Short mmCIF file of N, CA and C in Angstrom, two decimals:
data_model
loop_
_atom_site.label_atom_id
_atom_site.label_comp_id
_atom_site.label_asym_id
_atom_site.label_seq_id
_atom_site.Cartn_x
_atom_site.Cartn_y
_atom_site.Cartn_z
N MET E 1 0.89 -1.07 -0.01
CA MET E 1 0.09 -0.02 0.02
C MET E 1 0.83 1.35 0.03
N PRO E 2 0.63 2.31 -0.92
CA PRO E 2 1.40 3.43 -0.81
C PRO E 2 1.38 4.25 0.42
N ALA E 3 2.41 5.09 0.61
CA ALA E 3 2.51 5.83 1.86
C ALA E 3 1.70 6.97 1.71
N LYS E 4 1.21 7.55 2.74
CA LYS E 4 0.24 8.69 2.78
C LYS E 4 1.20 9.80 3.31
N GLU E 5 0.95 11.03 2.65
CA GLU E 5 1.62 12.30 3.15
C GLU E 5 0.54 12.85 4.20
N LYS E 6 1.22 13.55 4.97
CA LYS E 6 0.32 14.20 6.03
C LYS E 6 -0.67 14.95 5.51
N GLY E 7 -1.96 14.62 5.81
CA GLY E 7 -3.18 15.56 5.58
C GLY E 7 -3.62 15.17 3.94
N VAL E 8 -3.11 14.39 3.32
CA VAL E 8 -3.47 14.14 2.05
C VAL E 8 -3.80 12.74 1.74
N ALA E 9 -4.91 12.28 1.25
CA ALA E 9 -5.21 10.91 1.03
C ALA E 9 -4.41 10.52 -0.29
N ALA E 10 -3.70 9.36 -0.16
CA ALA E 10 -2.96 9.00 -1.42
C ALA E 10 -3.87 8.68 -2.68
N ASP E 11 -4.87 8.12 -2.41
CA ASP E 11 -5.73 7.53 -3.56
C ASP E 11 -6.69 8.72 -4.24
N SER E 12 -6.92 9.88 -3.62
CA SER E 12 -7.85 10.68 -4.17
C SER E 12 -7.34 12.11 -4.28
N GLY E 13 -6.31 12.52 -3.80
CA GLY E 13 -5.80 13.75 -4.08
C GLY E 13 -6.53 14.79 -3.21
N LYS E 14 -7.49 14.46 -2.38
CA LYS E 14 -8.38 15.26 -1.68
C LYS E 14 -7.72 15.57 -0.19
N VAL E 15 -7.99 16.86 0.35
CA VAL E 15 -7.55 17.23 1.58
C VAL E 15 -8.15 16.34 2.51
N ALA E 16 -7.64 15.47 3.53
CA ALA E 16 -8.33 14.70 4.44
C ALA E 16 -8.94 15.57 5.39
N GLY E 17 -10.21 15.20 5.78
CA GLY E 17 -11.12 15.91 6.60
C GLY E 17 -11.79 16.99 5.98
N ALA E 18 -11.55 17.35 4.83
CA ALA E 18 -12.37 18.45 4.14
C ALA E 18 -13.71 18.06 3.98
N LYS E 19 -14.78 18.87 4.17
CA LYS E 19 -16.11 18.70 3.97
C LYS E 19 -16.71 19.56 3.02
N ARG E 20 -17.69 19.15 2.05
CA ARG E 20 -18.23 20.14 1.28
C ARG E 20 -19.53 20.30 1.76
N SER E 21 -19.89 21.67 2.11
CA SER E 21 -21.15 21.81 2.56
C SER E 21 -22.06 22.42 1.46
N PRO E 22 -23.29 22.22 1.30
CA PRO E 22 -24.11 22.77 0.18
C PRO E 22 -24.14 24.15 0.30
N ALA E 23 -24.12 24.94 1.38
CA ALA E 23 -23.83 26.42 1.27
C ALA E 23 -22.69 26.82 0.83
N LEU E 24 -21.53 26.25 1.02
CA LEU E 24 -20.26 26.62 0.49
C LEU E 24 -20.22 26.45 -1.05
N LEU E 25 -20.86 25.32 -1.42
CA LEU E 25 -20.89 25.14 -3.04
C LEU E 25 -21.78 26.10 -3.57
N LEU E 26 -22.82 26.43 -2.97
CA LEU E 26 -23.83 27.54 -3.58
C LEU E 26 -22.98 28.81 -3.59
N ALA E 27 -22.35 29.18 -2.48
CA ALA E 27 -21.67 30.39 -2.55
C ALA E 27 -20.50 30.44 -3.63
N ALA E 28 -19.91 29.43 -3.81
CA ALA E 28 -18.85 29.33 -4.74
C ALA E 28 -19.46 29.55 -6.25
N ALA E 29 -20.64 28.91 -6.51
CA ALA E 29 -21.37 28.97 -7.67
C ALA E 29 -21.81 30.35 -7.97
N LEU E 30 -22.39 31.11 -6.90
CA LEU E 30 -22.77 32.49 -7.20
C LEU E 30 -21.64 33.40 -7.48
N VAL E 31 -20.52 33.15 -6.83
CA VAL E 31 -19.28 34.00 -7.16
C VAL E 31 -18.94 33.78 -8.49
N LEU E 32 -18.79 32.55 -8.95
CA LEU E 32 -18.52 32.29 -10.40
C LEU E 32 -19.48 32.86 -11.46
N VAL E 33 -20.68 32.72 -11.20
CA VAL E 33 -21.85 33.32 -11.98
C VAL E 33 -21.76 34.79 -12.04
N GLY E 34 -21.47 35.41 -10.95
CA GLY E 34 -21.33 36.87 -10.88
C GLY E 34 -20.36 37.50 -11.50
N GLY E 35 -19.11 36.82 -11.45
CA GLY E 35 -17.95 37.20 -12.06
C GLY E 35 -18.11 37.05 -13.57
N VAL E 36 -18.69 36.01 -14.16
CA VAL E 36 -18.91 35.71 -15.69
C VAL E 36 -20.03 36.94 -16.08
N ALA E 37 -20.99 37.19 -15.25
CA ALA E 37 -21.86 38.32 -15.73
C ALA E 37 -21.28 39.53 -15.74
N ALA E 38 -20.43 39.86 -14.68
CA ALA E 38 -19.70 41.22 -14.67
C ALA E 38 -18.73 41.28 -15.90
N VAL E 39 -18.09 40.33 -16.28
CA VAL E 39 -17.39 40.35 -17.55
C VAL E 39 -18.05 40.49 -18.80
N ALA E 40 -19.25 39.83 -18.81
CA ALA E 40 -20.11 39.92 -20.10
C ALA E 40 -20.78 41.31 -20.10
N PHE E 41 -21.00 41.85 -19.02
CA PHE E 41 -21.68 43.28 -18.94
C PHE E 41 -20.75 44.31 -19.26
N ALA E 42 -19.35 44.17 -18.82
CA ALA E 42 -18.32 45.09 -19.18
C ALA E 42 -18.03 45.08 -20.67
N ALA E 43 -18.06 43.93 -21.34
CA ALA E 43 -17.71 43.69 -22.75
C ALA E 43 -18.75 43.99 -23.59
N ALA E 44 -19.97 44.08 -23.14
CA ALA E 44 -21.15 44.46 -23.96
C ALA E 44 -21.16 45.93 -24.44
N PRO E 45 -21.46 46.17 -25.76
CA PRO E 45 -21.40 47.47 -26.27
C PRO E 45 -22.52 48.47 -25.71
N ALA E 46 -22.20 49.56 -25.44
CA ALA E 46 -23.23 50.40 -24.97
C ALA E 46 -24.55 50.61 -25.90
N ARG E 47 -25.70 50.70 -25.46
CA ARG E 47 -26.80 50.84 -26.17
C ARG E 47 -27.41 52.19 -25.87
N PRO E 48 -27.77 52.92 -26.99
CA PRO E 48 -28.36 54.13 -26.83
C PRO E 48 -29.76 54.08 -26.06
N SER E 49 -30.06 54.95 -25.32
CA SER E 49 -31.41 54.97 -24.64
C SER E 49 -32.43 55.73 -25.61
N GLY E 50 -33.60 55.62 -25.36
CA GLY E 50 -34.60 56.52 -25.86
C GLY E 50 -34.83 56.00 -27.33
N ASP E 51 -35.40 56.91 -28.13
CA ASP E 51 -35.84 56.71 -29.46
C ASP E 51 -34.44 56.55 -30.56
N VAL E 52 -33.99 55.40 -30.78
CA VAL E 52 -32.77 55.25 -31.63
C VAL E 52 -32.94 55.93 -32.88
N ALA E 53 -34.12 55.87 -33.53
CA ALA E 53 -34.39 56.50 -34.94
C ALA E 53 -34.19 58.01 -34.70
N ALA E 54 -34.72 58.57 -33.61
CA ALA E 54 -34.62 60.04 -33.33
C ALA E 54 -33.20 60.50 -33.22
N THR E 55 -32.41 59.51 -32.47
CA THR E 55 -31.04 59.96 -32.28
C THR E 55 -30.20 59.74 -33.55
N ILE E 56 -30.52 58.94 -34.40
CA ILE E 56 -29.80 58.80 -35.47
C ILE E 56 -30.09 60.05 -36.50
N ALA E 57 -31.35 60.33 -36.53
CA ALA E 57 -31.98 61.53 -37.39
C ALA E 57 -31.11 62.79 -36.95
N VAL E 58 -31.05 63.05 -35.58
CA VAL E 58 -30.24 64.20 -35.09
C VAL E 58 -29.03 64.14 -35.41
N ALA E 59 -28.39 62.98 -35.38
CA ALA E 59 -26.95 62.97 -35.83
C ALA E 59 -26.70 63.16 -37.06
N ALA E 60 -27.76 62.57 -38.07
CA ALA E 60 -27.52 62.85 -39.40
C ALA E 60 -27.75 64.28 -39.83
N GLN E 61 -28.65 64.95 -39.19
CA GLN E 61 -29.06 66.35 -39.35
C GLN E 61 -27.77 67.24 -39.02
N GLN E 62 -27.10 66.87 -37.95
CA GLN E 62 -25.99 67.65 -37.51
C GLN E 62 -24.80 67.61 -38.45
N ARG E 63 -24.57 66.50 -39.19
CA ARG E 63 -23.48 66.45 -40.14
C ARG E 63 -24.06 66.81 -41.67
N SER E 64 -25.12 67.05 -41.77
CA SER E 64 -25.73 67.49 -43.08
C SER E 64 -25.74 68.88 -43.23
N ALA E 65 -25.41 69.29 -44.61
CA ALA E 65 -25.36 70.73 -44.76
C ALA E 65 -26.89 71.31 -45.03
N ALA E 66 -27.67 70.25 -45.42
CA ALA E 66 -29.18 70.42 -45.83
C ALA E 66 -30.00 70.47 -44.65
N GLN E 67 -31.09 71.12 -44.75
CA GLN E 67 -32.20 70.99 -43.59
C GLN E 67 -33.10 69.75 -43.97
N ARG E 68 -33.32 68.81 -42.92
CA ARG E 68 -34.11 67.69 -43.14
C ARG E 68 -35.42 68.26 -42.67
N ILE E 69 -36.44 67.82 -43.44
CA ILE E 69 -37.90 68.08 -43.15
C ILE E 69 -38.60 66.83 -43.02
N SER E 70 -39.82 66.82 -42.47
CA SER E 70 -40.65 65.74 -42.36
C SER E 70 -42.04 65.79 -43.15
N GLN E 71 -42.10 67.25 -43.40
CA GLN E 71 -43.31 67.51 -44.28
C GLN E 71 -42.99 68.81 -45.15
N LEU E 72 -43.49 69.07 -46.33
CA LEU E 72 -43.33 70.16 -47.13
C LEU E 72 -43.46 71.47 -46.41
N GLY E 73 -44.62 71.54 -45.60
CA GLY E 73 -44.94 72.79 -45.07
C GLY E 73 -43.84 73.35 -44.26
N GLU E 74 -42.51 72.72 -43.92
CA GLU E 74 -41.50 73.20 -43.31
C GLU E 74 -40.59 74.08 -44.10
N MET E 75 -40.77 74.17 -45.47
CA MET E 75 -40.12 74.94 -46.34
C MET E 75 -40.95 76.18 -46.63
N PRO E 76 -40.18 77.18 -47.26
CA PRO E 76 -40.88 78.45 -47.69
C PRO E 76 -41.74 77.94 -48.82
N ALA E 77 -42.72 78.87 -49.11
CA ALA E 77 -43.59 78.64 -50.30
C ALA E 77 -43.05 78.93 -51.58
N GLY E 78 -43.49 78.42 -52.71
CA GLY E 78 -42.88 78.69 -53.94
C GLY E 78 -42.33 77.41 -54.57
N LYS E 79 -42.06 77.57 -55.93
CA LYS E 79 -41.57 76.44 -56.62
C LYS E 79 -40.11 76.27 -56.52
N PRO E 80 -39.60 75.12 -56.31
CA PRO E 80 -38.13 74.89 -56.13
C PRO E 80 -37.30 75.31 -57.47
N GLU E 81 -36.01 75.42 -57.14
CA GLU E 81 -35.12 75.61 -58.50
C GLU E 81 -34.81 74.38 -58.94
N HIS E 82 -34.54 73.27 -58.25
CA HIS E 82 -34.18 72.07 -58.68
C HIS E 82 -34.57 70.96 -57.58
N VAL E 83 -34.83 69.69 -57.98
CA VAL E 83 -35.25 68.56 -57.24
C VAL E 83 -34.55 67.34 -57.67
N GLN E 84 -33.91 66.65 -56.58
CA GLN E 84 -33.36 65.39 -56.88
C GLN E 84 -34.14 64.29 -56.07
N VAL E 85 -34.29 63.10 -56.66
CA VAL E 85 -34.70 61.98 -56.23
C VAL E 85 -33.40 61.05 -55.82
N VAL E 86 -32.94 60.77 -54.70
CA VAL E 86 -31.75 60.25 -54.45
C VAL E 86 -31.83 58.85 -53.68
N TYR E 87 -31.40 57.79 -54.27
CA TYR E 87 -31.49 56.55 -53.62
C TYR E 87 -30.10 56.17 -53.19
N PHE E 88 -29.88 55.83 -51.97
CA PHE E 88 -28.60 55.33 -51.53
C PHE E 88 -28.70 53.95 -51.26
N TYR E 89 -27.62 52.96 -51.70
CA TYR E 89 -27.66 51.87 -51.58
C TYR E 89 -26.37 51.20 -50.91
N ALA E 90 -26.22 50.06 -50.55
CA ALA E 90 -25.03 49.36 -49.99
C ALA E 90 -24.25 48.37 -50.95
N ASN E 91 -23.16 48.00 -50.56
CA ASN E 91 -22.44 47.15 -51.36
C ASN E 91 -23.21 45.74 -51.62
N HIS E 92 -23.55 45.36 -50.59
CA HIS E 92 -24.58 44.01 -50.55
C HIS E 92 -26.02 44.42 -50.45
N ARG E 93 -26.78 44.04 -51.40
CA ARG E 93 -28.23 44.35 -51.42
C ARG E 93 -29.07 43.23 -51.56
N CYS E 94 -30.16 43.50 -50.77
CA CYS E 94 -31.27 42.35 -50.64
C CYS E 94 -32.24 42.61 -51.75
N TRP E 95 -33.28 41.62 -51.69
CA TRP E 95 -34.46 41.88 -52.60
C TRP E 95 -35.02 43.21 -52.59
N SER E 96 -35.21 43.58 -51.41
CA SER E 96 -36.03 44.94 -51.12
C SER E 96 -35.23 46.02 -51.62
N CYS E 97 -33.94 46.08 -51.42
CA CYS E 97 -33.01 47.23 -51.94
C CYS E 97 -33.00 47.38 -53.49
N ARG E 98 -32.93 46.08 -53.99
CA ARG E 98 -32.97 46.09 -55.46
C ARG E 98 -34.38 46.49 -56.00
N SER E 99 -35.40 46.02 -55.23
CA SER E 99 -36.66 46.39 -55.79
C SER E 99 -37.09 47.89 -55.42
N LEU E 100 -36.37 48.52 -54.48
CA LEU E 100 -36.57 49.93 -54.20
C LEU E 100 -35.99 50.87 -55.40
N GLU E 101 -34.84 50.31 -55.71
CA GLU E 101 -34.24 51.08 -56.96
C GLU E 101 -34.97 50.85 -58.16
N ARG E 102 -35.35 49.75 -58.49
CA ARG E 102 -36.21 49.51 -59.74
C ARG E 102 -37.39 50.29 -59.74
N LEU E 103 -38.21 50.27 -58.60
CA LEU E 103 -39.46 51.10 -58.54
C LEU E 103 -39.18 52.44 -58.67
N THR E 104 -38.26 52.97 -57.96
CA THR E 104 -37.90 54.42 -57.85
C THR E 104 -37.63 54.89 -59.53
N ARG E 105 -36.67 53.98 -60.23
CA ARG E 105 -36.38 54.39 -61.67
C ARG E 105 -37.59 54.29 -62.50
N LYS E 106 -38.43 53.25 -62.20
CA LYS E 106 -39.70 53.13 -63.00
C LYS E 106 -40.73 54.56 -62.77
N THR E 107 -40.73 54.74 -61.69
CA THR E 107 -41.73 55.83 -61.27
C THR E 107 -41.18 57.23 -62.03
N VAL E 108 -39.85 57.37 -61.88
CA VAL E 108 -39.35 58.41 -62.32
C VAL E 108 -39.26 58.67 -63.89
N SER E 109 -39.03 57.49 -64.50
CA SER E 109 -38.89 57.43 -65.93
C SER E 109 -40.20 57.51 -66.65
N THR E 110 -41.27 56.94 -65.99
CA THR E 110 -42.66 56.81 -66.45
C THR E 110 -43.27 58.21 -66.43
N TYR E 111 -43.17 58.88 -65.29
CA TYR E 111 -44.05 60.10 -64.96
C TYR E 111 -43.14 61.36 -65.06
N PHE E 112 -41.98 61.39 -65.19
CA PHE E 112 -41.07 62.57 -64.96
C PHE E 112 -40.13 62.80 -65.95
N THR E 113 -40.28 62.31 -67.34
CA THR E 113 -39.39 62.39 -68.37
C THR E 113 -39.12 63.72 -68.65
N ASP E 114 -40.20 64.70 -68.79
CA ASP E 114 -40.01 66.12 -69.10
C ASP E 114 -39.05 66.69 -68.19
N ALA E 115 -39.40 66.61 -67.00
CA ALA E 115 -38.76 67.33 -65.89
C ALA E 115 -37.35 66.78 -65.80
N ILE E 116 -37.07 65.51 -66.15
CA ILE E 116 -35.61 64.94 -66.16
C ILE E 116 -34.88 65.55 -67.51
N ASN E 117 -35.53 65.55 -68.51
CA ASN E 117 -34.88 66.22 -69.68
C ASN E 117 -34.49 67.64 -69.61
N SER E 118 -35.43 68.44 -68.88
CA SER E 118 -35.11 69.78 -68.84
C SER E 118 -34.05 70.00 -67.81
N GLY E 119 -33.76 68.97 -66.87
CA GLY E 119 -32.75 69.27 -65.87
C GLY E 119 -33.44 69.82 -64.43
N TYR E 120 -34.73 69.85 -64.49
CA TYR E 120 -35.37 70.42 -63.30
C TYR E 120 -35.22 69.30 -62.25
N LEU E 121 -35.51 68.10 -62.68
CA LEU E 121 -35.56 66.93 -61.78
C LEU E 121 -34.42 66.15 -62.13
N GLU E 122 -33.91 65.42 -61.07
CA GLU E 122 -32.68 64.53 -61.42
C GLU E 122 -32.71 63.31 -60.48
N LEU E 123 -32.54 62.09 -61.00
CA LEU E 123 -32.57 60.96 -60.18
C LEU E 123 -31.09 60.50 -60.01
N VAL E 124 -30.70 60.27 -58.87
CA VAL E 124 -29.38 60.28 -58.31
C VAL E 124 -29.42 58.85 -57.72
N VAL E 125 -28.68 57.73 -57.98
CA VAL E 125 -28.38 56.46 -57.46
C VAL E 125 -26.98 56.23 -57.12
N LEU E 126 -26.79 56.09 -55.77
CA LEU E 126 -25.33 56.09 -55.39
C LEU E 126 -25.09 55.09 -54.33
N ASN E 127 -23.91 54.49 -54.27
CA ASN E 127 -23.38 53.56 -53.12
C ASN E 127 -22.97 54.41 -51.97
N TYR E 128 -23.66 54.39 -50.90
CA TYR E 128 -23.13 55.23 -49.75
C TYR E 128 -22.01 54.63 -49.14
N GLU E 129 -21.57 53.57 -49.53
CA GLU E 129 -20.33 53.02 -48.82
C GLU E 129 -19.03 53.36 -49.68
N GLU E 130 -19.19 53.83 -50.94
CA GLU E 130 -18.04 54.41 -51.63
C GLU E 130 -17.57 55.80 -51.11
N ALA E 131 -16.24 55.87 -51.00
CA ALA E 131 -15.77 57.17 -50.49
C ALA E 131 -15.96 58.38 -51.47
N LYS E 132 -16.13 58.05 -52.72
CA LYS E 132 -16.23 59.20 -53.65
C LYS E 132 -17.63 59.94 -53.39
N ASN E 133 -18.54 59.18 -52.70
CA ASN E 133 -19.90 59.54 -52.57
C ASN E 133 -19.98 60.33 -51.13
N LYS E 134 -18.93 60.39 -50.65
CA LYS E 134 -19.20 60.98 -48.99
C LYS E 134 -19.80 62.27 -49.09
N ALA E 135 -19.57 63.17 -50.01
CA ALA E 135 -20.01 64.64 -49.81
C ALA E 135 -21.47 64.49 -49.78
N ILE E 136 -22.10 63.71 -50.80
CA ILE E 136 -23.59 63.70 -51.00
C ILE E 136 -24.20 62.99 -49.93
N VAL E 137 -23.56 61.90 -49.34
CA VAL E 137 -24.07 61.23 -48.33
C VAL E 137 -24.09 61.96 -46.94
N ASP E 138 -22.93 62.85 -46.85
CA ASP E 138 -23.17 63.73 -45.71
C ASP E 138 -23.99 64.90 -45.71
N GLU E 139 -24.29 65.38 -47.01
CA GLU E 139 -25.22 66.53 -47.29
C GLU E 139 -26.66 65.81 -47.06
N TYR E 140 -27.01 64.71 -47.27
CA TYR E 140 -28.28 64.18 -47.17
C TYR E 140 -28.44 63.55 -45.78
N GLY E 141 -27.38 63.40 -45.08
CA GLY E 141 -27.34 62.78 -43.76
C GLY E 141 -27.86 61.31 -43.85
N ALA E 142 -27.52 60.71 -45.04
CA ALA E 142 -27.90 59.19 -45.28
C ALA E 142 -27.37 58.22 -44.52
N TRP E 143 -27.93 57.25 -44.09
CA TRP E 143 -27.31 56.12 -43.52
C TRP E 143 -28.07 54.95 -43.80
N GLY E 144 -27.48 53.81 -44.33
CA GLY E 144 -28.05 52.77 -44.75
C GLY E 144 -28.81 52.86 -46.07
N SER E 145 -29.29 51.92 -46.65
CA SER E 145 -30.00 52.10 -47.92
C SER E 145 -31.38 52.81 -47.61
N SER E 146 -31.60 54.02 -48.47
CA SER E 146 -32.56 54.98 -48.13
C SER E 146 -32.93 55.69 -49.30
N LEU E 147 -34.08 56.41 -49.27
CA LEU E 147 -34.64 57.21 -50.50
C LEU E 147 -35.01 58.56 -49.88
N TYR E 148 -34.49 59.56 -50.68
CA TYR E 148 -34.90 60.93 -50.29
C TYR E 148 -35.30 61.82 -51.39
N ILE E 149 -35.92 62.80 -51.11
CA ILE E 149 -36.07 63.97 -52.19
C ILE E 149 -35.48 65.07 -51.76
N GLY E 150 -34.46 65.59 -52.40
CA GLY E 150 -33.70 66.84 -52.20
C GLY E 150 -34.41 68.00 -53.02
N ILE E 151 -34.71 69.01 -52.17
CA ILE E 151 -35.31 70.34 -52.90
C ILE E 151 -34.55 71.41 -52.69
N GLU E 152 -34.09 72.03 -53.69
CA GLU E 152 -33.49 73.34 -53.62
C GLU E 152 -34.47 74.46 -53.73
N LYS E 153 -34.45 75.25 -52.82
CA LYS E 153 -35.39 76.45 -52.91
C LYS E 153 -34.90 77.65 -52.12
N GLY E 154 -34.81 78.76 -52.75
CA GLY E 154 -34.44 80.00 -52.07
C GLY E 154 -32.82 79.75 -51.60
N GLY E 155 -32.09 79.08 -52.42
CA GLY E 155 -30.71 78.99 -52.17
C GLY E 155 -30.26 78.12 -50.92
N ARG E 156 -31.26 77.34 -50.57
CA ARG E 156 -31.15 76.38 -49.53
C ARG E 156 -31.62 74.91 -50.05
N LYS E 157 -30.93 74.03 -49.38
CA LYS E 157 -31.42 72.57 -49.74
C LYS E 157 -32.13 71.99 -48.63
N TYR E 158 -33.26 71.26 -48.91
CA TYR E 158 -34.16 70.55 -48.01
C TYR E 158 -34.02 69.17 -48.46
N VAL E 159 -34.07 68.44 -47.28
CA VAL E 159 -34.04 66.85 -47.44
C VAL E 159 -35.32 66.37 -46.89
N TRP E 160 -36.07 65.69 -47.83
CA TRP E 160 -37.18 64.98 -47.31
C TRP E 160 -37.07 63.45 -47.56
N PRO E 161 -36.91 62.72 -46.34
CA PRO E 161 -36.70 61.39 -46.45
C PRO E 161 -38.04 60.70 -46.67
N MET E 162 -37.89 59.63 -47.56
CA MET E 162 -39.02 58.74 -47.82
C MET E 162 -38.93 57.46 -46.85
N SER E 163 -39.13 57.69 -45.72
CA SER E 163 -38.99 56.70 -44.65
C SER E 163 -39.80 55.56 -44.67
N ASP E 164 -41.06 55.57 -45.26
CA ASP E 164 -41.76 54.39 -45.36
C ASP E 164 -41.50 53.65 -46.65
N ALA E 165 -40.30 53.91 -47.57
CA ALA E 165 -40.31 53.37 -48.90
C ALA E 165 -40.42 51.75 -48.64
N TYR E 166 -39.47 51.26 -47.63
CA TYR E 166 -39.36 49.84 -47.56
C TYR E 166 -40.65 49.17 -47.21
N LEU E 167 -41.64 49.96 -46.50
CA LEU E 167 -42.94 49.34 -46.19
C LEU E 167 -43.87 49.17 -47.42
N LEU E 168 -43.45 50.04 -48.45
CA LEU E 168 -44.40 49.95 -49.76
C LEU E 168 -43.73 49.14 -50.69
N VAL E 169 -42.67 48.79 -50.64
CA VAL E 169 -41.97 47.88 -51.79
C VAL E 169 -42.50 46.53 -52.21
N ASP E 170 -43.32 45.99 -51.32
CA ASP E 170 -43.92 44.82 -51.69
C ASP E 170 -45.36 45.09 -52.42
N ASP E 171 -45.80 46.30 -52.58
CA ASP E 171 -46.87 46.81 -53.27
C ASP E 171 -46.53 47.81 -54.39
N GLU E 172 -46.13 47.21 -55.59
CA GLU E 172 -45.62 48.20 -56.66
C GLU E 172 -46.63 49.29 -56.78
N PRO E 173 -47.93 49.11 -57.22
CA PRO E 173 -48.81 50.24 -57.54
C PRO E 173 -48.78 51.22 -56.36
N GLN E 174 -48.89 50.73 -55.16
CA GLN E 174 -48.87 51.81 -54.04
C GLN E 174 -47.70 52.62 -54.13
N PHE E 175 -46.38 51.78 -54.17
CA PHE E 175 -45.20 52.42 -54.06
C PHE E 175 -44.92 53.55 -55.18
N ILE E 176 -45.39 53.19 -56.35
CA ILE E 176 -45.31 54.19 -57.48
C ILE E 176 -46.32 55.42 -57.25
N ALA E 177 -47.44 55.09 -56.72
CA ALA E 177 -48.48 56.29 -56.45
C ALA E 177 -47.88 57.17 -55.41
N THR E 178 -47.30 56.61 -54.34
CA THR E 178 -46.89 57.36 -53.22
C THR E 178 -45.74 58.17 -53.74
N LEU E 179 -44.71 57.56 -54.27
CA LEU E 179 -43.39 58.18 -54.68
C LEU E 179 -43.84 59.26 -55.85
N ARG E 180 -44.77 59.09 -56.75
CA ARG E 180 -45.03 59.86 -57.80
C ARG E 180 -45.97 61.22 -57.17
N ALA E 181 -46.67 60.97 -55.96
CA ALA E 181 -47.47 62.10 -55.38
C ALA E 181 -46.55 63.08 -54.61
N ARG E 182 -45.42 62.36 -53.98
CA ARG E 182 -44.46 63.10 -53.32
C ARG E 182 -43.45 64.12 -54.26
N ILE E 183 -43.18 63.38 -55.35
CA ILE E 183 -42.24 64.05 -56.47
C ILE E 183 -43.13 65.28 -56.84
N ASP E 184 -44.32 65.02 -57.24
CA ASP E 184 -45.32 66.14 -57.75
C ASP E 184 -45.38 67.16 -56.70
N ALA E 185 -45.59 67.01 -55.48
CA ALA E 185 -45.76 67.89 -54.29
C ALA E 185 -44.52 68.58 -54.17
N ALA E 186 -43.32 67.96 -54.18
CA ALA E 186 -42.01 68.56 -53.88
C ALA E 186 -41.68 69.51 -54.98
N ALA E 187 -41.86 69.05 -56.14
CA ALA E 187 -41.38 69.78 -57.40
C ALA E 187 -42.34 70.73 -57.96
N GLY E 188 -43.77 70.82 -57.28
CA GLY E 188 -44.68 71.61 -57.73
C GLY E 188 -45.14 71.30 -59.24
N LEU E 189 -45.13 70.01 -59.50
CA LEU E 189 -45.59 69.37 -60.78
C LEU E 189 -46.90 68.72 -60.48
N GLN E 190 -47.49 68.54 -61.70
CA GLN E 190 -48.63 67.76 -61.93
C GLN E 190 -48.32 66.75 -63.07
N SER E 191 -47.78 65.65 -62.58
CA SER E 191 -47.43 64.51 -63.62
C SER E 191 -48.53 63.88 -64.20
#
């Protein structure tokens, strides 16, 4: 039989006479779980509180040279000097993103040919991730794939986001009717 060292059982490696109480095991488990939770919490990214969309819109407006509007009544009365329909897209595009571009092009080419040919209305389709487009992305305060109507009036640019565009992309007639009406209203046209 092997010799025993003082205080250690030769066959198990356990300290002789040590007892495990359920309370001690529970305390050790709580310390372990608490430590893991603290590390996970510390490593988690901070999340903005409040309305995230409003926070993003404010940040976009702050870096934009144009004034973001939510309705046309926020601009001075009168016909604009120039109108842009601007679609920003990403490098990787889903079905909805491709459909949004297709329906925007279809609406503009079907109903606004004269305004396009005269230079009064302009369709702009840009990849917002390309460095060469940074100036217009900043001007519009664009983030993500998105659709805007840019209105130049009285020497100032106003940006009207079509924030419901993705909600309408599944319904082609409704999308076209909505975009057409907004372009008509923004440009002072009756297409």
